[in-house]
mmCIF file of C-alpha atoms (C1' of nucleotides) in Angstrom:
data_model
loop_
_atom_site.group_PDB
_atom_site.id
_atom_site.type_symbol
_atom_site.label_atom_id
_atom_site.label_comp_id
_atom_site.label_asym_id
_atom_site.label_seq_id
_atom_site.Cartn_x
_atom_site.Cartn_y
_atom_site.Cartn_z
ATOM 1 C CA MET A 1 9.911 28.213 -12.624
ATOM 2 C CA ASP A 2 6.388 29.313 -11.746
ATOM 3 C CA THR A 3 6.210 28.538 -8.054
ATOM 4 C CA GLN A 4 2.776 30.050 -7.695
ATOM 5 C CA LEU A 5 1.116 27.666 -10.150
ATOM 6 C CA ASP A 6 3.028 24.785 -8.597
ATOM 7 C CA ALA A 7 1.701 25.649 -5.161
ATOM 8 C CA VAL A 8 -1.889 26.157 -6.284
ATOM 9 C CA PHE A 9 -2.130 22.966 -8.319
ATOM 10 C CA ALA A 10 -0.356 20.932 -5.646
ATOM 11 C CA ALA A 11 -2.731 22.307 -3.035
ATOM 12 C CA LEU A 12 -5.712 21.348 -5.166
ATOM 13 C CA ALA A 13 -4.389 17.847 -5.780
ATOM 14 C CA ASP A 14 -5.442 16.643 -2.336
ATOM 15 C CA PRO A 15 -9.110 15.731 -1.812
ATOM 16 C CA THR A 16 -9.061 16.798 1.837
ATOM 17 C CA ARG A 17 -7.859 20.234 0.842
ATOM 18 C CA ARG A 18 -10.462 20.547 -1.890
ATOM 19 C CA ALA A 19 -13.108 19.574 0.649
ATOM 20 C CA ILE A 20 -11.797 22.248 3.001
ATOM 21 C CA LEU A 21 -12.096 24.844 0.255
ATOM 22 C CA SER A 22 -15.658 23.716 -0.360
ATOM 23 C CA LEU A 23 -16.437 24.169 3.318
ATOM 24 C CA LEU A 24 -14.988 27.651 3.291
ATOM 25 C CA LEU A 25 -17.021 28.494 0.224
ATOM 26 C CA GLU A 26 -20.042 28.564 2.464
ATOM 27 C CA ASP A 27 -18.550 30.510 5.329
ATOM 28 C CA ASP A 28 -15.422 31.603 7.138
ATOM 29 C CA MET A 29 -14.526 29.070 9.802
ATOM 30 C CA ALA A 30 -12.234 28.514 12.772
ATOM 31 C CA VAL A 31 -9.558 25.822 12.423
ATOM 32 C CA THR A 32 -11.323 23.489 14.861
ATOM 33 C CA ASP A 33 -14.591 23.812 12.978
ATOM 34 C CA VAL A 34 -12.883 23.138 9.675
ATOM 35 C CA ALA A 35 -11.423 19.985 11.182
ATOM 36 C CA GLU A 36 -14.645 18.713 12.674
ATOM 37 C CA PRO A 37 -16.083 16.857 9.622
ATOM 38 C CA PHE A 38 -12.809 15.061 8.886
ATOM 39 C CA GLU A 39 -11.683 11.808 10.418
ATOM 40 C CA MET A 40 -8.161 12.949 11.001
ATOM 41 C CA SER A 41 -6.264 14.794 13.672
ATOM 42 C CA LEU A 42 -6.493 18.522 14.178
ATOM 43 C CA ALA A 43 -2.773 18.754 13.535
ATOM 44 C CA ALA A 44 -3.227 17.198 10.118
ATOM 45 C CA ILE A 45 -5.940 19.696 9.211
ATOM 46 C CA SER A 46 -3.754 22.478 10.542
ATOM 47 C CA LYS A 47 -1.048 21.379 8.123
ATOM 48 C CA HIS A 48 -3.501 21.266 5.225
ATOM 49 C CA LEU A 49 -4.624 24.775 6.082
ATOM 50 C CA ALA A 50 -1.015 25.933 6.133
ATOM 51 C CA ILE A 51 -0.532 24.507 2.663
ATOM 52 C CA LEU A 52 -3.686 26.197 1.407
ATOM 53 C CA ALA A 53 -2.548 29.472 2.960
ATOM 54 C CA GLY A 54 0.889 29.038 1.422
ATOM 55 C CA ALA A 55 -0.744 28.768 -1.971
ATOM 56 C CA GLY A 56 -2.761 31.881 -1.231
ATOM 57 C CA LEU A 57 -6.017 29.976 -1.489
ATOM 58 C CA ILE A 58 -7.070 30.948 2.016
ATOM 59 C CA SER A 59 -6.092 33.632 4.482
ATOM 60 C CA GLN A 60 -5.913 33.123 8.221
ATOM 61 C CA GLU A 61 -6.468 35.732 10.877
ATOM 62 C CA LYS A 62 -6.226 35.217 14.600
ATOM 63 C CA HIS A 63 -8.849 36.791 16.795
ATOM 64 C CA GLY A 64 -8.287 35.937 20.393
ATOM 65 C CA ARG A 65 -7.356 32.302 20.506
ATOM 66 C CA VAL A 66 -9.449 31.491 17.458
ATOM 67 C CA LYS A 67 -7.857 31.490 14.016
ATOM 68 C CA TRP A 68 -10.338 32.253 11.289
ATOM 69 C CA CYS A 69 -9.923 30.806 7.823
ATOM 70 C CA LYS A 70 -11.244 32.658 4.815
ATOM 71 C CA LEU A 71 -11.433 31.504 1.237
ATOM 72 C CA GLU A 72 -9.396 33.573 -1.216
ATOM 73 C CA PRO A 73 -10.858 32.471 -4.517
ATOM 74 C CA TYR A 74 -8.901 35.057 -6.451
ATOM 75 C CA ALA A 75 -5.796 32.919 -5.946
ATOM 76 C CA LEU A 76 -7.344 30.451 -8.370
ATOM 77 C CA ARG A 77 -7.313 32.987 -11.126
ATOM 78 C CA ALA A 78 -3.808 32.402 -12.479
ATOM 79 C CA ALA A 79 -4.340 28.648 -12.537
ATOM 80 C CA SER A 80 -7.715 29.082 -14.152
ATOM 81 C CA ILE A 81 -6.281 31.320 -16.841
ATOM 82 C CA TRP A 82 -3.436 28.901 -17.463
ATOM 83 C CA MET A 83 -5.937 26.129 -17.972
ATOM 84 C CA GLN A 84 -8.048 28.232 -20.307
ATOM 85 C CA GLY A 85 -5.057 28.271 -22.613
ATOM 86 C CA PHE A 86 -5.816 24.635 -23.271
ATOM 87 C CA GLY A 87 -9.541 25.091 -23.296
ATOM 88 C CA GLN A 88 -10.409 24.358 -26.824
ATOM 89 C CA PHE A 89 -13.333 22.492 -25.335
ATOM 90 C CA GLU A 90 -16.645 23.530 -26.747
ATOM 91 C CA PRO A 91 -18.199 26.576 -25.172
ATOM 92 C CA VAL A 92 -21.159 24.316 -24.496
ATOM 93 C CA ASN A 93 -19.844 23.375 -21.085
ATOM 94 C CA LEU A 94 -19.221 26.863 -19.895
ATOM 95 C CA ASP A 95 -22.555 27.969 -21.234
ATOM 96 C CA ALA A 96 -24.168 25.202 -19.250
ATOM 97 C CA PHE A 97 -22.169 26.222 -16.243
ATOM 98 C CA GLU A 98 -23.219 29.814 -16.564
ATOM 99 C CA ARG A 99 -26.827 28.789 -16.841
ATOM 100 C CA PHE A 100 -26.352 26.643 -13.771
ATOM 101 C CA LEU A 101 -24.817 29.527 -11.912
ATOM 102 C CA ALA A 102 -27.525 31.920 -12.946
ATOM 103 C CA VAL A 103 -30.154 29.572 -11.587
ATOM 104 C CA GLU A 104 -28.102 28.938 -8.474
ATOM 105 C CA LEU A 105 -27.640 32.569 -7.676
ATOM 106 C CA THR A 106 -31.306 33.315 -8.251
ATOM 107 C CA ASP A 107 -32.323 30.456 -5.979
ATOM 108 C CA ASP A 108 -29.806 31.533 -3.411
ATOM 109 C CA ALA A 109 -31.091 35.088 -3.409
ATOM 110 C CA GLN A 110 -34.595 33.762 -2.924
ATOM 111 C CA ASP A 111 -33.492 31.329 -0.213
ATOM 112 C CA GLN A 112 -31.703 33.969 1.729
ATOM 113 C CA GLY A 113 -34.535 36.470 1.361
ATOM 114 C CA MET B 1 -12.712 10.397 -3.210
ATOM 115 C CA ASP B 2 -12.519 11.963 -6.653
ATOM 116 C CA THR B 3 -9.481 10.252 -8.108
ATOM 117 C CA GLN B 4 -9.842 11.978 -11.450
ATOM 118 C CA LEU B 5 -9.471 15.482 -10.037
ATOM 119 C CA ASP B 6 -6.617 14.250 -7.839
ATOM 120 C CA ALA B 7 -4.758 12.933 -10.854
ATOM 121 C CA VAL B 8 -5.329 15.990 -13.003
ATOM 122 C CA PHE B 9 -4.314 18.531 -10.381
ATOM 123 C CA ALA B 10 -1.316 16.451 -9.306
ATOM 124 C CA ALA B 11 -0.226 16.185 -12.929
ATOM 125 C CA LEU B 12 -0.499 19.943 -13.351
ATOM 126 C CA ALA B 13 1.474 20.633 -10.170
ATOM 127 C CA ASP B 14 4.800 19.870 -11.849
ATOM 128 C CA PRO B 15 6.354 22.597 -14.023
ATOM 129 C CA THR B 16 7.999 20.076 -16.341
ATOM 130 C CA ARG B 17 4.644 18.468 -17.024
ATOM 131 C CA ARG B 18 2.983 21.820 -17.628
ATOM 132 C CA ALA B 19 5.769 22.666 -20.053
ATOM 133 C CA ILE B 20 5.193 19.363 -21.838
ATOM 134 C CA LEU B 21 1.516 20.189 -22.206
ATOM 135 C CA SER B 22 2.458 23.561 -23.644
ATOM 136 C CA LEU B 23 4.706 21.852 -26.169
ATOM 137 C CA LEU B 24 1.931 19.514 -27.179
ATOM 138 C CA LEU B 25 -0.427 22.431 -27.578
ATOM 139 C CA GLU B 26 1.462 23.316 -30.730
ATOM 140 C CA ASP B 27 1.715 19.854 -32.210
ATOM 141 C CA ASP B 28 1.643 16.141 -31.585
ATOM 142 C CA MET B 29 5.149 14.912 -30.825
ATOM 143 C CA ALA B 30 7.191 11.756 -30.392
ATOM 144 C CA VAL B 31 8.533 11.027 -26.903
ATOM 145 C CA THR B 32 12.119 11.794 -27.932
ATOM 146 C CA ASP B 33 11.094 15.138 -29.376
ATOM 147 C CA VAL B 34 9.145 16.012 -26.265
ATOM 148 C CA ALA B 35 12.247 15.273 -24.209
ATOM 149 C CA GLU B 36 14.637 17.269 -26.349
ATOM 150 C CA PRO B 37 14.174 20.744 -24.752
ATOM 151 C CA PHE B 38 14.517 19.432 -21.209
ATOM 152 C CA GLU B 39 17.743 18.957 -19.335
ATOM 153 C CA MET B 40 16.795 15.616 -17.926
ATOM 154 C CA SER B 41 16.935 12.025 -19.014
ATOM 155 C CA LEU B 42 14.589 10.537 -21.554
ATOM 156 C CA ALA B 43 13.431 8.065 -18.932
ATOM 157 C CA ALA B 44 12.363 10.915 -16.673
ATOM 158 C CA ILE B 45 10.335 12.489 -19.462
ATOM 159 C CA SER B 46 8.848 9.103 -20.241
ATOM 160 C CA LYS B 47 7.650 8.909 -16.645
ATOM 161 C CA HIS B 48 6.166 12.383 -16.817
ATOM 162 C CA LEU B 49 4.337 11.421 -19.981
ATOM 163 C CA ALA B 50 2.985 8.323 -18.265
ATOM 164 C CA ILE B 51 1.640 10.491 -15.459
ATOM 165 C CA LEU B 52 0.036 12.881 -17.934
ATOM 166 C CA ALA B 53 -1.489 9.946 -19.774
ATOM 167 C CA GLY B 54 -2.708 8.484 -16.506
ATOM 168 C CA ALA B 55 -4.529 11.713 -15.795
ATOM 169 C CA GLY B 56 -5.991 11.610 -19.289
ATOM 170 C CA LEU B 57 -4.295 14.856 -20.227
ATOM 171 C CA ILE B 58 -2.512 13.256 -23.163
ATOM 172 C CA SER B 59 -2.988 10.135 -25.224
ATOM 173 C CA GLN B 60 -0.167 8.047 -26.610
ATOM 174 C CA GLU B 61 -0.253 5.984 -29.746
ATOM 175 C CA LYS B 62 2.553 3.849 -31.046
ATOM 176 C CA HIS B 63 3.252 3.920 -34.761
ATOM 177 C CA GLY B 64 6.167 1.706 -35.598
ATOM 178 C CA ARG B 65 8.804 2.341 -32.993
ATOM 179 C CA VAL B 66 7.681 5.911 -32.431
ATOM 180 C CA LYS B 67 5.141 6.731 -29.745
ATOM 181 C CA TRP B 68 3.155 9.830 -30.550
ATOM 182 C CA CYS B 69 1.854 12.047 -27.782
ATOM 183 C CA LYS B 70 -1.287 14.050 -28.280
ATOM 184 C CA LEU B 71 -2.803 16.672 -26.035
ATOM 185 C CA GLU B 72 -6.244 15.820 -24.670
ATOM 186 C CA PRO B 73 -7.460 19.157 -23.419
ATOM 187 C CA TYR B 74 -10.886 17.777 -22.600
ATOM 188 C CA ALA B 75 -9.387 16.127 -19.558
ATOM 189 C CA LEU B 76 -9.005 19.595 -18.089
ATOM 190 C CA ARG B 77 -12.697 20.189 -18.190
ATOM 191 C CA ALA B 78 -13.708 18.678 -14.877
ATOM 192 C CA ALA B 79 -10.913 20.507 -13.105
ATOM 193 C CA SER B 80 -11.768 23.730 -14.865
ATOM 194 C CA ILE B 81 -15.419 23.460 -13.929
ATOM 195 C CA TRP B 82 -14.522 22.628 -10.355
ATOM 196 C CA MET B 83 -12.396 25.745 -10.154
ATOM 197 C CA GLN B 84 -15.078 27.911 -11.697
ATOM 198 C CA GLY B 85 -17.212 27.064 -8.696
ATOM 199 C CA PHE B 86 -14.825 29.167 -6.629
ATOM 200 C CA GLY B 87 -14.330 31.888 -9.161
ATOM 201 C CA GLN B 88 -17.770 33.240 -8.451
ATOM 202 C CA PHE B 89 -17.752 35.473 -5.449
ATOM 203 C CA GLU B 90 -21.375 34.752 -4.654
ATOM 204 C CA PRO B 91 -22.192 31.774 -2.436
ATOM 205 C CA VAL B 92 -23.150 28.716 -4.408
ATOM 206 C CA ASN B 93 -25.197 25.700 -3.458
ATOM 207 C CA LEU B 94 -22.553 23.004 -3.424
ATOM 208 C CA ASP B 95 -24.941 20.080 -3.542
ATOM 209 C CA ALA B 96 -26.447 21.422 -6.708
ATOM 210 C CA PHE B 97 -22.984 22.091 -7.994
ATOM 211 C CA GLU B 98 -21.956 18.498 -7.404
ATOM 212 C CA ARG B 99 -25.038 17.292 -9.232
ATOM 213 C CA PHE B 100 -24.297 19.647 -12.086
ATOM 214 C CA LEU B 101 -20.751 18.363 -12.266
ATOM 215 C CA ALA B 102 -21.909 14.746 -12.268
ATOM 216 C CA VAL B 103 -24.256 15.404 -15.171
ATOM 217 C CA GLU B 104 -21.566 17.305 -17.036
ATOM 218 C CA LEU B 105 -19.089 14.476 -16.675
ATOM 219 C CA THR B 106 -21.636 11.889 -17.737
ATOM 220 C CA ASP B 107 -22.371 13.945 -20.843
ATOM 221 C CA ASP B 108 -18.671 14.177 -21.473
ATOM 222 C CA ALA B 109 -18.235 10.427 -21.285
ATOM 223 C CA GLN B 110 -21.038 10.012 -23.771
ATOM 224 C CA ASP B 111 -19.654 12.718 -26.055
ATOM 225 C CA GLN B 112 -16.277 11.099 -26.199
ATOM 226 C CA GLY B 113 -17.674 7.637 -26.716
ATOM 227 C "C1'" DC C 1 21.541 -10.471 -39.981
ATOM 228 C "C1'" DC C 2 23.339 -6.519 -37.654
ATOM 229 C "C1'" DC C 3 23.062 -2.176 -35.971
ATOM 230 C "C1'" DA C 4 21.017 2.100 -34.719
ATOM 231 C "C1'" DT C 5 16.864 4.267 -32.957
ATOM 232 C "C1'" DA C 6 12.803 4.748 -29.815
ATOM 233 C "C1'" DT C 7 11.133 3.780 -25.561
ATOM 234 C "C1'" DT C 8 10.445 1.489 -21.343
ATOM 235 C "C1'" DC C 9 11.884 -1.264 -17.242
ATOM 236 C "C1'" DA C 10 14.173 -2.073 -12.891
ATOM 237 C "C1'" DA C 11 16.669 -0.817 -9.232
ATOM 238 C "C1'" DC C 12 18.147 2.639 -6.605
ATOM 239 C "C1'" DC C 13 18.479 7.356 -4.166
ATOM 240 C "C1'" DA C 14 17.101 11.674 -1.915
ATOM 241 C "C1'" DT C 15 13.321 14.393 -0.877
ATOM 242 C "C1'" DT C 16 8.718 15.479 0.071
ATOM 243 C "C1'" DC C 17 4.144 14.293 1.798
ATOM 244 C "C1'" DA C 18 0.324 12.955 4.652
ATOM 245 C "C1'" DG C 19 -0.559 11.293 8.689
ATOM 246 C "C1'" DT C 20 0.182 10.199 13.822
ATOM 247 C "C1'" DT C 21 1.232 11.320 18.732
ATOM 248 C "C1'" DG C 22 2.535 14.000 22.616
ATOM 249 C "C1'" DA C 23 4.383 18.132 24.243
ATOM 250 C "C1'" DC C 24 3.964 22.883 23.999
ATOM 251 C "C1'" DC C 25 2.262 27.913 23.757
ATOM 252 C "C1'" DA C 26 -1.538 31.337 24.010
ATOM 253 C "C1'" DT C 27 -5.736 32.950 25.416
ATOM 254 C "C1'" DG C 28 -10.099 33.331 27.725
ATOM 255 C "C1'" DG C 29 -13.411 32.157 31.539
ATOM 256 C "C1'" DT C 30 -14.358 31.550 36.341
ATOM 257 C "C1'" DA D 1 -4.344 31.633 39.815
ATOM 258 C "C1'" DC D 2 -6.124 27.765 37.521
ATOM 259 C "C1'" DC D 3 -7.759 25.144 34.011
ATOM 260 C "C1'" DA D 4 -9.949 24.181 29.654
ATOM 261 C "C1'" DT D 5 -9.779 25.498 24.858
ATOM 262 C "C1'" DG D 6 -7.606 26.532 20.278
ATOM 263 C "C1'" DG D 7 -3.869 25.723 17.679
ATOM 264 C "C1'" DT D 8 0.924 24.706 16.465
ATOM 265 C "C1'" DC D 9 5.460 22.333 16.940
ATOM 266 C "C1'" DA D 10 8.585 18.455 16.858
ATOM 267 C "C1'" DA D 11 9.707 14.032 15.964
ATOM 268 C "C1'" DC D 12 8.572 10.121 13.809
ATOM 269 C "C1'" DT D 13 6.545 6.823 10.221
ATOM 270 C "C1'" DG D 14 5.323 4.836 5.665
ATOM 271 C "C1'" DA D 15 4.408 5.885 1.170
ATOM 272 C "C1'" DA D 16 4.829 8.630 -2.912
ATOM 273 C "C1'" DT D 17 7.730 11.692 -6.088
ATOM 274 C "C1'" DG D 18 11.205 13.022 -9.207
ATOM 275 C "C1'" DG D 19 15.296 11.987 -10.639
ATOM 276 C "C1'" DT D 20 19.388 8.889 -12.026
ATOM 277 C "C1'" DT D 21 21.678 4.881 -14.428
ATOM 278 C "C1'" DG D 22 22.124 0.689 -17.051
ATOM 279 C "C1'" DA D 23 19.900 -3.108 -19.044
ATOM 280 C "C1'" DA D 24 16.118 -4.684 -21.806
ATOM 281 C "C1'" DT D 25 12.644 -4.645 -25.542
ATOM 282 C "C1'" DA D 26 10.777 -3.425 -29.833
ATOM 283 C "C1'" DT D 27 11.186 -1.836 -34.519
ATOM 284 C "C1'" DG D 28 13.141 -0.156 -38.820
ATOM 285 C "C1'" DG D 29 16.917 0.205 -42.267
ATOM 286 C "C1'" DG D 30 21.010 -1.218 -44.982
#
DNA sequence: CCCATATTCAACCATTCAGTTGACCATGGT
DNA sequence: ACCATGGTCAACTGAATGGTTGAATATGGG
């Protein structure tokens, strides 16, 4: 029924793809650079990127012969909201997470000057 | 690497399994009752339930000849927290995030006994 | 005991998936 | 024009998935 949630959750179910998303969290990257840390062929990474793009989790734009990959975190929103429907977990965790984030962002701002 | 996230996201990638979780959100149910709304065999639903249980998303307890299925929404927590890391549009220190996650999950294990 | 109910098991099937390899296209530099 | 670089395509493999069916294993009730 809901193909979008299917695609997003399936994309997230693979550890290589989650690692790719983590990489892209730091910066936009070319396909070759995304592939570099992984011990698998470029073609395999290319396929993973296609799956991520299919789920809307990244966008890809070709400039010259280089294809840039960009994280699209908003694509996680529907899945996140779906999961919140089950989130009767204590607000403790999210509070802790928000505190973590607050510290992180402050540190980051300081780091980056 | 992280088999737990793999299992949870893979479990959520199937619409039948998500529908089962939604059913169980309302009430604990026997396997046969879970299967009733679906146009597929009981054995198929039994397999889906096994996958959900394997991911920790439900627990199953046999009383007499009836096996009761109970939602375990806490199992969504790690996945939810992981996703929140991408929901923030500011760059985040991933190493710190991983450490945060590790502590969170350890706390969780202790909480749940 | 006998039968119905609840659930799983086992074997099978078709499809998808994750990976490989080698050939192929496109582009940019010299 | 040539060649290296960036990336995808095509064909193949082995393993996993999602489903089926029919037999098997409890368990409970009359």
